[in-house]
Coordinates of C-alpha atoms in Angstrom, one line a residue:
Q1 CA 1.4 114.8 -45.4
Q2 CA -1.3 116.9 -45.6
V3 CA -3.3 114.3 -46.9
Q4 CA -2.8 112.0 -44.3
R5 CA -3.1 114.6 -41.0
S6 CA -7.2 114.7 -42.7
E7 CA -7.4 111.4 -43.2
W8 CA -6.3 110.6 -39.4
R9 CA -9.2 113.5 -38.5
E10 CA -12.2 112.3 -40.3
N11 CA -11.4 108.4 -39.5
G12 CA -10.0 108.4 -36.1
P13 CA -13.2 108.0 -34.4
L14 CA -14.1 105.5 -36.7
L15 CA -10.5 103.3 -35.9
L16 CA -11.2 104.0 -32.2
C17 CA -14.8 102.7 -32.3
S18 CA -13.0 99.8 -34.0
L19 CA -10.2 99.9 -31.0
I20 CA -14.0 99.3 -28.9
G21 CA -15.9 97.0 -30.8
L22 CA -13.7 94.8 -31.9
P23 CA -12.7 93.4 -28.2
A24 CA -16.7 93.5 -28.1
S25 CA -17.2 90.3 -29.7
M26 CA -14.4 88.6 -27.0
V27 CA -15.7 89.0 -23.6
A28 CA -18.0 86.2 -23.6
L29 CA -14.8 83.7 -24.6
Y30 CA -12.2 85.1 -22.4
A31 CA -14.8 85.4 -19.0
L32 CA -16.0 81.8 -19.0
G33 CA -12.5 80.6 -17.7
Q34 CA -13.2 83.2 -14.5
F35 CA -17.3 81.3 -14.0
L36 CA -16.6 77.6 -14.9
G37 CA -16.1 76.8 -11.4
P38 CA -18.8 78.0 -10.3
L39 CA -21.2 76.8 -13.5
E40 CA -19.7 73.8 -12.3
Q41 CA -20.8 74.3 -8.1
S42 CA -24.1 75.8 -9.1
F43 CA -25.4 73.5 -11.8
G44 CA -23.2 70.7 -10.6
W45 CA -22.0 70.2 -14.4
S46 CA -18.6 69.6 -15.2
R47 CA -15.8 71.0 -16.9
T48 CA -16.8 69.8 -20.2
E49 CA -21.0 70.5 -19.8
A50 CA -20.5 73.9 -18.8
S51 CA -17.1 74.8 -21.8
I52 CA -20.0 73.1 -24.6
G53 CA -21.2 76.2 -25.3
L54 CA -18.3 77.8 -25.8
S55 CA -17.1 74.7 -28.5
I56 CA -20.4 75.3 -30.4
A57 CA -20.3 79.2 -30.3
L58 CA -16.6 78.6 -32.1
V59 CA -17.7 76.0 -34.6
I60 CA -21.1 78.6 -35.7
S61 CA -18.8 81.6 -35.9
F62 CA -16.6 80.1 -37.5
L63 CA -19.0 78.1 -40.2
M64 CA -20.4 81.4 -40.7
M65 CA -17.9 84.1 -40.8
P66 CA -17.4 83.0 -44.8
V67 CA -21.1 84.3 -45.0
I68 CA -21.0 87.5 -43.1
G69 CA -17.7 88.5 -45.1
R70 CA -20.1 88.1 -48.3
L71 CA -22.9 89.8 -46.6
V72 CA -19.9 92.7 -45.7
D73 CA -18.9 92.9 -49.7
R74 CA -21.9 93.6 -50.2
H75 CA -23.5 96.5 -48.0
N76 CA -22.3 98.2 -45.3
A77 CA -21.3 97.5 -43.1
R78 CA -23.0 99.4 -40.6
W79 CA -26.2 97.5 -40.5
L80 CA -24.4 94.4 -39.7
I81 CA -22.2 96.2 -36.3
L82 CA -25.5 97.7 -35.0
P83 CA -27.3 95.0 -34.7
G84 CA -25.0 92.7 -33.7
F85 CA -23.9 95.3 -30.7
V86 CA -27.4 95.1 -29.6
L87 CA -27.5 91.5 -29.9
T88 CA -24.5 90.6 -28.6
G89 CA -25.0 92.9 -25.9
V90 CA -28.9 91.0 -25.3
S91 CA -27.0 87.7 -25.2
L92 CA -24.5 88.8 -22.8
A93 CA -27.3 89.9 -20.6
A94 CA -29.3 87.0 -21.5
F95 CA -25.7 84.3 -20.4
S96 CA -27.7 85.7 -16.5
L97 CA -30.9 83.3 -17.0
A98 CA -28.6 80.5 -17.5
T99 CA -30.5 77.3 -15.7
Q100 CA -29.4 73.9 -15.3
S101 CA -30.4 73.5 -18.2
L102 CA -27.3 72.3 -20.9
G103 CA -30.1 73.4 -24.2
L104 CA -30.5 76.9 -22.9
W105 CA -27.1 77.4 -21.9
I106 CA -25.9 76.2 -25.8
A107 CA -28.6 77.9 -27.1
L108 CA -27.2 81.3 -25.7
W109 CA -24.2 80.3 -26.6
C110 CA -25.9 79.6 -30.5
L111 CA -27.7 83.5 -29.5
H112 CA -24.0 85.1 -28.6
A113 CA -21.7 83.6 -31.7
L114 CA -24.1 85.5 -33.8
G115 CA -24.1 88.4 -32.3
A116 CA -20.1 88.3 -31.8
T117 CA -20.2 87.5 -35.4
L118 CA -21.4 90.3 -36.5
I119 CA -19.2 91.8 -34.8
G120 CA -16.0 89.8 -35.6
P121 CA -12.5 90.8 -37.0
A122 CA -13.7 90.4 -40.5
V123 CA -16.2 93.1 -40.7
W124 CA -14.1 96.0 -38.6
L125 CA -10.3 95.4 -41.3
A126 CA -13.2 96.0 -43.3
V127 CA -14.4 99.0 -42.4
I128 CA -11.4 99.9 -42.1
A129 CA -9.9 99.4 -45.2
A130 CA -12.3 101.3 -46.1
A131 CA -11.6 104.4 -44.7
F132 CA -8.2 104.6 -45.1
D133 CA -6.1 105.0 -47.7
K134 CA -2.8 104.1 -45.7
Q135 CA -4.3 100.7 -44.6
V136 CA -1.4 99.3 -43.2
A137 CA -0.7 101.8 -40.1
C138 CA -4.8 101.6 -38.9
H139 CA -4.8 97.8 -39.7
S140 CA -2.4 96.7 -37.0
Q141 CA -4.3 99.3 -34.9
D142 CA -7.6 97.1 -35.1
V143 CA -5.9 94.0 -34.8
A144 CA -4.0 95.5 -31.8
G145 CA -7.4 95.9 -30.2
F146 CA -7.6 91.7 -29.6
Q147 CA -5.6 92.7 -27.1
W148 CA -7.5 95.2 -25.0
S149 CA -10.3 92.4 -24.6
D150 CA -6.9 90.1 -22.1
A151 CA -6.6 93.3 -20.6
P152 CA -9.7 92.4 -17.9
S153 CA -8.2 88.9 -18.0

């Protein structure tokens, strides 16, 4: 009992960071639905053109996840998370630079896919698994972080 308390005391902030960090990779995915109509009107795009970047980003993330998982196994996940947050923040800000260029729109989503994959669930679950002995409760708390990303939607 005492060991569990000290474990939570030592690693609780890490779990809190994962609850905040895990949904960060999902923000753009959920936000796109709110912007589809204005994107179509402003740029004259079809619904397909407005959402093609998201589709490509999901494929990129899917293909990169094994590579990112391997990097997490070989190196400290911190070296992925910190640049991942910076890249994700920059990519979210870069969406404001979108023009009628569909190529730029796709490139912005590819940039976001790279950043979001670096702070995705594979990385956070590896961090939590390394920090806690009693992993079941922590994994459920960590995965619950995905639900935080649904709240704004």
